[in-house]
Every structure is written in structure tokens, then in C-alpha cells.
């Protein structure tokens, strides 16, 4: 087999075979196939697309390019949730204990934040003592005992994806549906879940800014998952404005605690119930979505979900007193309100700009090496569709810096107030199960 022939075949729009895809992934991972040939194939794929069959083969080849996590020692159907990334996306902190409390085992491998989006591990580390540096054995024991545990990414997972992603990043081939879908799904499958629920975000703060692109990506990922034997479902949700009110690590932990107590923002609560119902259904813990939803609502109302969160925090070294008393979380020195400059209805809160502002305060990383400040961030008081009076606070900035005029300016520029009526955007646009 020759790489030249594979590139030529894809260039002419033909379908690659399983063996050809394997030859490429194995050779490229080992370093036998050079970057210039790999980038030619990536560009040909970008332009000519791949069939569902090819996408599934590419995903499987990438999964098998490195280690795979074996979760078979955990009892029950393991369901993982993946979000394509957003601003103030507090869902994992709520979902893990919520679905665990109704019997779904949650064995979660999570990452740290980069750029304008946050990472679940950073958020959890805002709780004093909480740590994710646990052995695989301890991780599995914790899930079997308490139904939920979170671990950091470790081991040599999908090395082919790491290499290809870096290459795509510099060859204008990132935004290709078959390539994104196989990249995301390979990581999820290698992490060992039996079933996968995807939260595909759309809007200004999302990777897929356009709704049709988000639907195409969701459909592509659901098709790959189901083809390789992992039941997969997807929700397309809004990321034009941040999710919930809080953006920032400790601030989002407090928001998660409120939500688990039934006192959270409406949109965050609803998205957690929507995603959680799919997880419960895939785990075989309910007959239908209605029953799944009812179970989750009851778990919040009865305090079961909240108790599960406390157990989860405590079992990974976190101070459980914080869960009862969130004022023990790291606090910023300054709380600065941003008053509305005019009266009207909030028409826009550009999510990625809010995320970037939070990052500039220190809540997120500009580069992988940046240190973050767990206490700082932004708490919105208004969302799209809300009426605001001139002088009323739009949001509160939690800062450890005193001079933040550039950040204030950026925030003002990212919130638009209109004299006209403006409806809130839908939270969930679509649900995709095949
Ligand atoms: N996120 C990924 O993990 N892979 C892509 O290709 C794009 C976004
Ligand atoms: Ca939030």
C-alpha cells in the first residue's frame, strides 16, 4: 500500500477502505508517514468528505492508536457526557451527582480549561482539598462505592488525534465535520464509556457558531457512536449567551450547589434535566424520557442529588463544609457592579466575549501554562429578554485586580440593550438519537 495512492483516491472523491484508513493512521502515529502527506489527505477529506463507514473506521483506528480505559470493573452501564465547550457551562458539576443519585454510574475523565471556555477540573479544584490525582484502581473503586468520581486525563489516549489535530490547526482543516466528529468521538470511546450523551453547543460562544453546522456535527457523531456499538444521543443547545449566571471557577461551584438544591438558574437546571434524562435512559434506569425526567426532578426536590454531591466531594478529599456553606469558597477582593447605561431589554450577551473577559480577570488560561485565579469571574444579573433600568446592575465583576477599565469596556461592548422587544433564545434546539 502507498500513501500516495490513498491521497489520490480521496482527492478524486472515492471512498477509502478500512485497510487504507488503518494504514494511514498507524503509519502517521508511528512517524512513518510525513506531515506533508497527512496534510494533503486532511485537505482532500475536507474538500471531498467521508461516508459514515469511513468516519467510523477513522474513529476506530484513532481509538486503537493508543491506550483505552477499561471500565469493565464498574457495575452497570457507564454513560459519559461530552460538551463541545461553552462559557459558564456548569453542567458537569450538576449532572455527575444528579444522575449518580438515581443509580447511573459516572466515571468521568475531565480536562482543564483553555481560552474562553472553562474546564471541570479547574472548577472542582476551587473546593479546598479536592483533587483528581487518583489511581485508576481508586477511581474504579470510588465509582463502584459512591457511583461518581472524576479523574484527570492521563495515559497515552488517542495519540493519532493529538498529532492530527495539531496538523489540522496549521493547515486550515479544523472545521471539517468528518474530522471534528471522529476526533471528539475517538477520545470519548477511548475513555471507556458504554454510552455517550453529547451536548453540542451553537452560537457566539460555541465552536459551531451556526445551528445547521451544529446539527450536522451532532448527527455525524451520533452516527459514528451507534455504528461502533456505543449508544449515542445528542442535544443541540444554545451558547449565544453564557449558561446560567456564573462564569468563573468558584462562582460556578456555588451555582452548581444552588442548582442541586433546586435553586439554580432556569436554563442551567433545564439543560441538566434534558441531558440527564438521556443519560438515565441510556443507562437503562428508566423506560422513557418522561420517567427519566421525573426521577431527576425528584432527586433534586428530595435533596438526594445534593447529598450525592457532598459524598462525591468528600470522597475525593474536598472539604464537605463548603458544600453546606459556599461562602467558604475562595472569594475575590473586589465585587464591582456594572450598571446599565440605558433602560431597555437585553438583546445580546455575547458569550465568547464574556468568556474572554473572565479569562482576562484570571479565571481562565490564555496559554496552557497560565496560572488561574479560582475566585474571580463574572455573575450576570440579566439574561437575553430581561428588562433592565438605567443604573441597575447588568452583572457583578469578581476581581482581584483594581484596575479593570479595559475589561469593563469589553463587557459593555458585549451586552446590547434595545428599545424593542426581544425574546430569550431557545435553550434546546434539537435532540438527535440516530
Ligand atoms: N475538538 C476536538 O476535540 N477535535 C476537533 O477536531 C475539534 C474540536
Ligand atoms: Ca454558569
GROMACS .gro file of C-alpha atoms and ligand atoms in nm:
model
  443
    1UNK     CA    1   0.000   0.000   0.000
    2UNK     CA    2   0.122   0.352  -0.078
    3UNK     CA    3   0.019   0.676   0.091
    4UNK     CA    4   0.033   0.844  -0.250
    5UNK     CA    5  -0.250   0.624  -0.380
    6UNK     CA    6  -0.464   0.690  -0.072
    7UNK     CA    7  -0.430   1.067  -0.114
    8UNK     CA    8  -0.509   1.038  -0.486
    9UNK     CA    9  -0.819   0.828  -0.415
   10UNK     CA   10  -0.959   1.078  -0.166
   11UNK     CA   11  -0.865   1.370  -0.391
   12UNK     CA   12  -1.086   1.213  -0.659
   13UNK     CA   13  -1.374   1.176  -0.413
   14UNK     CA   14  -1.360   0.798  -0.374
   15UNK     CA   15  -1.434   0.603  -0.057
   16UNK     CA   16  -1.134   0.473   0.138
   17UNK     CA   17  -1.134   0.117   0.268
   18UNK     CA   18  -1.086   0.012   0.627
   19UNK     CA   19  -0.733  -0.110   0.545
   20UNK     CA   20  -0.636   0.217   0.378
   21UNK     CA   21  -0.757   0.421   0.676
   22UNK     CA   22  -0.569   0.190   0.915
   23UNK     CA   23  -0.254   0.211   0.704
   24UNK     CA   24  -0.265   0.590   0.723
   25UNK     CA   25  -0.340   0.618   1.098
   26UNK     CA   26  -0.086   0.351   1.201
   27UNK     CA   27   0.185   0.494   0.976
   28UNK     CA   28   0.123   0.852   1.079
   29UNK     CA   29   0.117   0.770   1.453
   30UNK     CA   30   0.447   0.582   1.422
   31UNK     CA   31   0.606   0.865   1.225
   32UNK     CA   32   0.645   0.659   0.905
   33UNK     CA   33   0.411   0.886   0.709
   34UNK     CA   34   0.532   1.250   0.692
   35UNK     CA   35   0.324   1.557   0.783
   36UNK     CA   36   0.306   1.673   0.419
   37UNK     CA   37   0.128   1.359   0.308
   38UNK     CA   38  -0.101   1.361   0.611
   39UNK     CA   39  -0.193   1.725   0.547
   40UNK     CA   40  -0.270   1.650   0.182
   41UNK     CA   41  -0.510   1.377   0.296
   42UNK     CA   42  -0.667   1.607   0.554
   43UNK     CA   43  -0.728   1.871   0.287
   44UNK     CA   44  -0.868   1.614   0.042
   45UNK     CA   45  -1.102   1.493   0.320
   46UNK     CA   46  -1.201   1.849   0.400
   47UNK     CA   47  -1.298   1.905   0.036
   48UNK     CA   48  -1.447   1.563  -0.051
   49UNK     CA   49  -1.595   1.448   0.283
   50UNK     CA   50  -1.621   1.091   0.413
   51UNK     CA   51  -1.902   0.837   0.425
   52UNK     CA   52  -2.042   0.722   0.761
   53UNK     CA   53  -1.849   0.398   0.714
   54UNK     CA   54  -1.520   0.585   0.660
   55UNK     CA   55  -1.586   0.813   0.958
   56UNK     CA   56  -1.645   0.513   1.184
   57UNK     CA   57  -1.329   0.342   1.057
   58UNK     CA   58  -1.122   0.657   1.109
   59UNK     CA   59  -1.259   0.690   1.464
   60UNK     CA   60  -1.184   0.327   1.549
   61UNK     CA   61  -0.833   0.350   1.404
   62UNK     CA   62  -0.765   0.659   1.619
   63UNK     CA   63  -0.906   0.487   1.930
   64UNK     CA   64  -0.671   0.194   1.870
   65UNK     CA   65  -0.368   0.419   1.811
   66UNK     CA   66  -0.315   0.442   2.190
   67UNK     CA   67  -0.436   0.326   2.531
   68UNK     CA   68  -0.801   0.260   2.606
   69UNK     CA   69  -0.950   0.290   2.952
   70UNK     CA   70  -1.108  -0.031   3.074
   71UNK     CA   71  -1.413   0.047   3.287
   72UNK     CA   72  -1.549  -0.308   3.280
   73UNK     CA   73  -1.483  -0.346   3.655
   74UNK     CA   74  -1.754  -0.088   3.717
   75UNK     CA   75  -2.100  -0.239   3.752
   76UNK     CA   76  -2.378  -0.110   3.528
   77UNK     CA   77  -2.391   0.080   3.201
   78UNK     CA   78  -2.137   0.364   3.206
   79UNK     CA   79  -2.269   0.675   3.035
   80UNK     CA   80  -2.040   0.967   2.960
   81UNK     CA   81  -2.143   1.322   2.876
   82UNK     CA   82  -1.942   1.543   2.646
   83UNK     CA   83  -1.989   1.912   2.577
   84UNK     CA   84  -1.831   2.073   2.273
   85UNK     CA   85  -1.737   2.360   2.506
   86UNK     CA   86  -1.902   2.676   2.625
   87UNK     CA   87  -1.893   2.974   2.858
   88UNK     CA   88  -2.013   2.928   3.215
   89UNK     CA   89  -2.104   2.570   3.130
   90UNK     CA   90  -2.163   2.437   3.480
   91UNK     CA   91  -2.349   2.123   3.365
   92UNK     CA   92  -2.093   1.854   3.454
   93UNK     CA   93  -2.074   1.970   3.817
   94UNK     CA   94  -2.451   1.930   3.844
   95UNK     CA   95  -2.500   1.627   3.619
   96UNK     CA   96  -2.243   1.396   3.774
   97UNK     CA   97  -2.405   1.389   4.121
   98UNK     CA   98  -2.757   1.428   3.980
   99UNK     CA   99  -2.756   1.116   3.761
  100UNK     CA  100  -2.540   0.924   4.011
  101UNK     CA  101  -2.810   0.984   4.273
  102UNK     CA  102  -3.061   0.790   4.060
  103UNK     CA  103  -2.823   0.499   4.003
  104UNK     CA  104  -2.624   0.587   3.689
  105UNK     CA  105  -2.251   0.518   3.741
  106UNK     CA  106  -2.045   0.826   3.646
  107UNK     CA  107  -1.678   0.757   3.570
  108UNK     CA  108  -1.571   1.091   3.434
  109UNK     CA  109  -1.242   1.184   3.277
  110UNK     CA  110  -1.223   1.563   3.258
  111UNK     CA  111  -0.991   1.834   3.135
  112UNK     CA  112  -0.875   2.181   3.229
  113UNK     CA  113  -0.995   2.498   3.061
  114UNK     CA  114  -0.822   2.677   2.777
  115UNK     CA  115  -0.907   3.012   2.617
  116UNK     CA  116  -1.256   3.147   2.676
  117UNK     CA  117  -1.404   2.815   2.793
  118UNK     CA  118  -1.361   2.667   3.140
  119UNK     CA  119  -1.268   2.314   3.249
  120UNK     CA  120  -1.447   2.096   3.500
  121UNK     CA  121  -1.130   2.003   3.690
  122UNK     CA  122  -1.037   2.368   3.749
  123UNK     CA  123  -1.387   2.433   3.881
  124UNK     CA  124  -1.378   2.137   4.120
  125UNK     CA  125  -1.034   2.241   4.248
  126UNK     CA  126  -1.196   2.561   4.379
  127UNK     CA  127  -1.317   2.336   4.663
  128UNK     CA  128  -1.032   2.322   4.918
  129UNK     CA  129  -0.869   1.979   4.923
  130UNK     CA  130  -1.047   1.836   4.620
  131UNK     CA  131  -0.809   1.653   4.391
  132UNK     CA  132  -0.828   1.437   4.079
  133UNK     CA  133  -0.483   1.280   4.108
  134UNK     CA  134  -0.609   0.935   4.198
  135UNK     CA  135  -0.501   0.596   4.068
  136UNK     CA  136  -0.715   0.413   3.812
  137UNK     CA  137  -0.787   0.149   4.076
  138UNK     CA  138  -0.905   0.407   4.329
  139UNK     CA  139  -1.114   0.572   4.057
  140UNK     CA  140  -1.295   0.247   3.978
  141UNK     CA  141  -1.345   0.166   4.348
  142UNK     CA  142  -1.493   0.510   4.408
  143UNK     CA  143  -1.743   0.472   4.125
  144UNK     CA  144  -1.846   0.127   4.249
  145UNK     CA  145  -1.884   0.253   4.605
  146UNK     CA  146  -2.028   0.603   4.555
  147UNK     CA  147  -2.149   0.596   4.191
  148UNK     CA  148  -1.941   0.901   4.086
  149UNK     CA  149  -1.576   1.000   4.051
  150UNK     CA  150  -1.373   1.238   3.835
  151UNK     CA  151  -1.016   1.179   3.720
  152UNK     CA  152  -0.777   1.393   3.514
  153UNK     CA  153  -0.670   1.290   3.164
  154UNK     CA  154  -0.378   1.055   3.183
  155UNK     CA  155  -0.203   0.792   2.978
  156UNK     CA  156  -0.147   0.779   2.607
  157UNK     CA  157  -0.504   0.831   2.485
  158UNK     CA  158  -0.561   0.872   2.106
  159UNK     CA  159  -0.209   0.986   2.006
  160UNK     CA  160  -0.321   0.985   1.640
  161UNK     CA  161  -0.580   1.251   1.723
  162UNK     CA  162  -0.325   1.467   1.908
  163UNK     CA  163  -0.090   1.463   1.608
  164UNK     CA  164  -0.364   1.516   1.352
  165UNK     CA  165  -0.528   1.796   1.549
  166UNK     CA  166  -0.200   1.993   1.566
  167UNK     CA  167  -0.154   1.941   1.194
  168UNK     CA  168  -0.512   2.049   1.111
  169UNK     CA  169  -0.467   2.356   1.328
  170UNK     CA  170  -0.195   2.490   1.096
  171UNK     CA  171  -0.334   2.366   0.762
  172UNK     CA  172  -0.685   2.520   0.771
  173UNK     CA  173  -0.852   2.180   0.808
  174UNK     CA  174  -1.003   2.202   1.158
  175UNK     CA  175  -1.358   2.292   1.057
  176UNK     CA  176  -1.444   1.970   0.876
  177UNK     CA  177  -1.741   1.767   1.004
  178UNK     CA  178  -1.588   1.417   0.947
  179UNK     CA  179  -1.260   1.526   1.107
  180UNK     CA  180  -1.414   1.700   1.411
  181UNK     CA  181  -1.665   1.419   1.467
  182UNK     CA  182  -1.400   1.144   1.456
  183UNK     CA  183  -1.164   1.349   1.674
  184UNK     CA  184  -1.421   1.403   1.952
  185UNK     CA  185  -1.568   1.052   1.934
  186UNK     CA  186  -1.226   0.881   1.938
  187UNK     CA  187  -1.147   1.047   2.272
  188UNK     CA  188  -1.484   0.956   2.423
  189UNK     CA  189  -1.465   0.595   2.307
  190UNK     CA  190  -1.105   0.553   2.427
  191UNK     CA  191  -1.218   0.679   2.772
  192UNK     CA  192  -1.427   0.364   2.806
  193UNK     CA  193  -1.793   0.471   2.820
  194UNK     CA  194  -2.061   0.224   2.706
  195UNK     CA  195  -2.292   0.507   2.602
  196UNK     CA  196  -2.241   0.874   2.526
  197UNK     CA  197  -2.458   1.186   2.557
  198UNK     CA  198  -2.333   1.483   2.356
  199UNK     CA  199  -2.411   1.845   2.428
  200UNK     CA  200  -2.339   2.022   2.101
  201UNK     CA  201  -2.339   2.396   2.155
  202UNK     CA  202  -2.430   2.656   1.897
  203UNK     CA  203  -2.397   3.036   1.897
  204UNK     CA  204  -2.129   3.300   1.954
  205UNK     CA  205  -1.959   3.118   2.244
  206UNK     CA  206  -1.953   2.782   2.067
  207UNK     CA  207  -1.716   2.601   1.837
  208UNK     CA  208  -2.005   2.566   1.589
  209UNK     CA  209  -2.147   2.917   1.563
  210UNK     CA  210  -2.413   2.818   1.311
  211UNK     CA  211  -2.716   2.599   1.401
  212UNK     CA  212  -2.707   2.393   1.079
  213UNK     CA  213  -2.335   2.316   1.130
  214UNK     CA  214  -2.405   2.213   1.490
  215UNK     CA  215  -2.682   1.978   1.373
  216UNK     CA  216  -2.456   1.825   1.108
  217UNK     CA  217  -2.182   1.770   1.366
  218UNK     CA  218  -2.426   1.617   1.616
  219UNK     CA  219  -2.568   1.383   1.352
  220UNK     CA  220  -2.219   1.281   1.243
  221UNK     CA  221  -2.112   1.199   1.600
  222UNK     CA  222  -2.433   1.011   1.682
  223UNK     CA  223  -2.391   0.804   1.362
  224UNK     CA  224  -2.028   0.718   1.448
  225UNK     CA  225  -2.111   0.622   1.807
  226UNK     CA  226  -2.402   0.398   1.716
  227UNK     CA  227  -2.202   0.237   1.434
  228UNK     CA  228  -1.915   0.140   1.662
  229UNK     CA  229  -2.151  -0.005   1.923
  230UNK     CA  230  -2.172   0.282   2.174
  231UNK     CA  231  -2.526   0.411   2.205
  232UNK     CA  232  -2.505   0.784   2.143
  233UNK     CA  233  -2.753   1.070   2.168
  234UNK     CA  234  -2.710   1.445   2.127
  235UNK     CA  235  -2.873   1.766   2.238
  236UNK     CA  236  -2.814   2.089   2.043
  237UNK     CA  237  -2.813   2.369   2.298
  238UNK     CA  238  -2.774   2.744   2.292
  239UNK     CA  239  -2.440   2.913   2.359
  240UNK     CA  240  -2.516   3.259   2.224
  241UNK     CA  241  -2.515   3.379   2.586
  242UNK     CA  242  -2.341   3.211   2.883
  243UNK     CA  243  -2.523   2.923   3.053
  244UNK     CA  244  -2.666   3.015   3.393
  245UNK     CA  245  -2.544   3.333   3.558
  246UNK     CA  246  -2.196   3.248   3.688
  247UNK     CA  247  -1.875   3.236   3.480
  248UNK     CA  248  -1.563   3.154   3.682
  249UNK     CA  249  -1.446   2.858   3.886
  250UNK     CA  250  -1.559   2.908   4.249
  251UNK     CA  251  -1.858   3.109   4.127
  252UNK     CA  252  -1.973   2.815   3.916
  253UNK     CA  253  -1.929   2.572   4.206
  254UNK     CA  254  -2.168   2.788   4.406
  255UNK     CA  255  -2.407   2.793   4.109
  256UNK     CA  256  -2.390   2.413   4.087
  257UNK     CA  257  -2.470   2.382   4.460
  258UNK     CA  258  -2.768   2.616   4.419
  259UNK     CA  259  -2.890   2.412   4.122
  260UNK     CA  260  -2.860   2.082   4.309
  261UNK     CA  261  -3.072   2.240   4.584
  262UNK     CA  262  -3.341   2.335   4.333
  263UNK     CA  263  -3.244   2.700   4.347
  264UNK     CA  264  -3.036   2.733   4.032
  265UNK     CA  265  -3.079   2.936   3.712
  266UNK     CA  266  -3.368   2.812   3.500
  267UNK     CA  267  -3.162   2.746   3.185
  268UNK     CA  268  -2.886   2.555   3.364
  269UNK     CA  269  -3.142   2.346   3.554
  270UNK     CA  270  -3.338   2.265   3.239
  271UNK     CA  271  -3.031   2.170   3.036
  272UNK     CA  272  -2.911   1.941   3.317
  273UNK     CA  273  -3.251   1.771   3.326
  274UNK     CA  274  -3.254   1.737   2.944
  275UNK     CA  275  -2.903   1.588   2.926
  276UNK     CA  276  -2.950   1.388   3.246
  277UNK     CA  277  -3.272   1.227   3.116
  278UNK     CA  278  -3.083   1.095   2.814
  279UNK     CA  279  -2.810   0.959   3.042
  280UNK     CA  280  -3.067   0.786   3.264
  281UNK     CA  281  -3.241   0.640   2.959
  282UNK     CA  282  -2.918   0.511   2.802
  283UNK     CA  283  -2.815   0.362   3.136
  284UNK     CA  284  -3.138   0.164   3.141
  285UNK     CA  285  -3.261   0.332   3.459
  286UNK     CA  286  -3.590   0.448   3.301
  287UNK     CA  287  -3.832   0.326   3.035
  288UNK     CA  288  -3.879   0.662   2.865
  289UNK     CA  289  -3.775   1.027   2.877
  290UNK     CA  290  -4.075   1.123   3.088
  291UNK     CA  291  -3.990   0.875   3.359
  292UNK     CA  292  -3.622   0.975   3.348
  293UNK     CA  293  -3.710   1.342   3.387
  294UNK     CA  294  -3.938   1.270   3.682
  295UNK     CA  295  -3.666   1.072   3.860
  296UNK     CA  296  -3.419   1.359   3.823
  297UNK     CA  297  -3.666   1.625   3.934
  298UNK     CA  298  -3.744   1.416   4.240
  299UNK     CA  299  -3.375   1.367   4.318
  300UNK     CA  300  -3.334   1.745   4.331
  301UNK     CA  301  -3.654   1.809   4.528
  302UNK     CA  302  -3.576   1.540   4.789
  303UNK     CA  303  -3.217   1.655   4.848
  304UNK     CA  304  -3.079   1.322   4.724
  305UNK     CA  305  -2.878   1.485   4.445
  306UNK     CA  306  -2.732   1.741   4.685
  307UNK     CA  307  -2.628   1.468   4.934
  308UNK     CA  308  -2.467   1.279   4.646
  309UNK     CA  309  -2.261   1.589   4.558
  310UNK     CA  310  -2.138   1.615   4.916
  311UNK     CA  311  -2.037   1.249   4.919
  312UNK     CA  312  -1.858   1.292   4.585
  313UNK     CA  313  -1.665   1.599   4.706
  314UNK     CA  314  -1.570   1.438   5.035
  315UNK     CA  315  -1.457   1.112   4.874
  316UNK     CA  316  -1.202   1.300   4.662
  317UNK     CA  317  -1.057   1.497   4.953
  318UNK     CA  318  -1.274   1.808   4.928
  319UNK     CA  319  -1.399   1.994   5.234
  320UNK     CA  320  -1.769   1.900   5.264
  321UNK     CA  321  -1.835   2.207   5.482
  322UNK     CA  322  -1.800   2.415   5.165
  323UNK     CA  323  -2.099   2.238   5.013
  324UNK     CA  324  -2.320   2.345   5.305
  325UNK     CA  325  -2.163   2.688   5.321
  326UNK     CA  326  -2.039   2.811   4.980
  327UNK     CA  327  -1.912   3.135   5.136
  328UNK     CA  328  -1.609   2.924   5.237
  329UNK     CA  329  -1.510   2.908   4.868
  330UNK     CA  330  -1.226   3.136   4.752
  331UNK     CA  331  -1.357   3.495   4.737
  332UNK     CA  332  -1.232   3.782   4.521
  333UNK     CA  333  -1.120   4.103   4.694
  334UNK     CA  334  -1.340   4.331   4.485
  335UNK     CA  335  -1.701   4.298   4.376
  336UNK     CA  336  -1.770   4.562   4.113
  337UNK     CA  337  -2.114   4.613   3.963
  338UNK     CA  338  -2.159   4.714   3.602
  339UNK     CA  339  -2.462   4.945   3.578
  340UNK     CA  340  -2.677   4.957   3.263
  341UNK     CA  341  -2.611   5.273   3.061
  342UNK     CA  342  -2.971   5.287   2.942
  343UNK     CA  343  -3.310   5.132   3.008
  344UNK     CA  344  -3.442   4.862   2.775
  345UNK     CA  345  -3.448   4.491   2.701
  346UNK     CA  346  -3.125   4.289   2.691
  347UNK     CA  347  -3.086   4.176   2.329
  348UNK     CA  348  -2.738   4.025   2.329
  349UNK     CA  349  -2.482   3.893   2.580
  350UNK     CA  350  -2.205   3.770   2.353
  351UNK     CA  351  -2.086   3.451   2.520
  352UNK     CA  352  -1.730   3.435   2.391
  353UNK     CA  353  -1.669   3.798   2.488
  354UNK     CA  354  -1.794   3.728   2.844
  355UNK     CA  355  -1.566   3.423   2.849
  356UNK     CA  356  -1.268   3.630   2.732
  357UNK     CA  357  -1.342   3.895   2.997
  358UNK     CA  358  -1.349   3.627   3.267
  359UNK     CA  359  -1.019   3.494   3.133
  360UNK     CA  360  -0.867   3.845   3.150
  361UNK     CA  361  -0.973   3.865   3.516
  362UNK     CA  362  -0.770   3.546   3.568
  363UNK     CA  363  -1.047   3.284   3.565
  364UNK     CA  364  -0.911   3.110   3.255
  365UNK     CA  365  -0.588   3.032   3.073
  366UNK     CA  366  -0.460   3.232   2.778
  367UNK     CA  367  -0.198   2.958   2.725
  368UNK     CA  368  -0.163   2.606   2.866
  369UNK     CA  369   0.100   2.733   3.113
  370UNK     CA  370  -0.104   3.023   3.261
  371UNK     CA  371  -0.195   3.008   3.630
  372UNK     CA  372  -0.558   3.075   3.711
  373UNK     CA  373  -0.735   3.256   3.993
  374UNK     CA  374  -1.016   3.032   4.120
  375UNK     CA  375  -1.203   3.315   4.297
  376UNK     CA  376  -1.259   3.557   4.010
  377UNK     CA  377  -1.518   3.579   3.734
  378UNK     CA  378  -1.847   3.733   3.636
  379UNK     CA  379  -2.200   3.690   3.768
  380UNK     CA  380  -2.473   3.808   3.533
  381UNK     CA  381  -2.788   3.960   3.677
  382UNK     CA  382  -2.971   3.980   3.345
  383UNK     CA  383  -3.009   3.743   3.053
  384UNK     CA  384  -3.137   3.796   2.700
  385UNK     CA  385  -3.503   3.904   2.710
  386UNK     CA  386  -3.485   4.061   3.058
  387UNK     CA  387  -3.579   4.425   3.110
  388UNK     CA  388  -3.317   4.646   3.275
  389UNK     CA  389  -3.349   5.001   3.411
  390UNK     CA  390  -3.071   5.254   3.357
  391UNK     CA  391  -2.828   5.231   3.652
  392UNK     CA  392  -2.942   4.882   3.754
  393UNK     CA  393  -2.651   4.630   3.761
  394UNK     CA  394  -2.618   4.412   3.449
  395UNK     CA  395  -2.357   4.197   3.619
  396UNK     CA  396  -2.105   4.184   3.904
  397UNK     CA  397  -1.733   4.150   3.835
  398UNK     CA  398  -1.547   3.946   4.097
  399UNK     CA  399  -1.188   4.065   4.068
  400UNK     CA  400  -0.856   4.059   4.247
  401UNK     CA  401  -0.731   4.346   4.029
  402UNK     CA  402  -0.842   4.701   4.098
  403UNK     CA  403  -0.781   4.847   3.754
  404UNK     CA  404  -1.017   4.676   3.517
  405UNK     CA  405  -1.135   4.956   3.287
  406UNK     CA  406  -1.041   4.759   2.974
  407UNK     CA  407  -1.243   4.461   3.097
  408UNK     CA  408  -1.542   4.684   3.178
  409UNK     CA  409  -1.524   4.832   2.831
  410UNK     CA  410  -1.518   4.487   2.674
  411UNK     CA  411  -1.819   4.382   2.884
  412UNK     CA  412  -2.018   4.691   2.789
  413UNK     CA  413  -1.941   4.624   2.422
  414UNK     CA  414  -2.064   4.265   2.452
  415UNK     CA  415  -2.405   4.347   2.604
  416UNK     CA  416  -2.661   4.513   2.379
  417UNK     CA  417  -2.974   4.679   2.514
  418UNK     CA  418  -3.263   4.751   2.279
  419UNK     CA  419  -3.577   4.965   2.296
  420UNK     CA  420  -3.765   4.692   2.112
  421UNK     CA  421  -3.899   4.363   2.245
  422UNK     CA  422  -3.654   4.075   2.247
  423UNK     CA  423  -3.737   3.715   2.328
  424UNK     CA  424  -3.495   3.483   2.505
  425UNK     CA  425  -3.335   3.236   2.260
  426UNK     CA  426  -3.447   2.871   2.281
  427UNK     CA  427  -3.231   2.666   2.518
  428UNK     CA  428  -3.253   2.334   2.333
  429UNK     CA  429  -3.283   2.344   1.955
  430UNK     CA  430  -3.296   1.976   1.881
  431UNK     CA  431  -3.242   1.627   2.014
  432UNK     CA  432  -3.076   1.368   1.794
  433UNK     CA  433  -3.080   0.997   1.865
  434UNK     CA  434  -2.992   0.838   1.531
  435LIG     N1  435  -1.250   1.948   1.936
  435LIG     C1  436  -1.185   1.831   1.917
  435LIG     O1  437  -1.163   1.757   2.011
  435LIG     N2  438  -1.149   1.796   1.792
  435LIG     C2  439  -1.172   1.874   1.685
  435LIG     O2  440  -1.137   1.835   1.575
  435LIG     C3  441  -1.238   1.996   1.706
  435LIG     C4  442  -1.275   2.031   1.833
  436LIG    CA1  443  -2.277   2.907   3.464
   0.00000   0.00000   0.00000
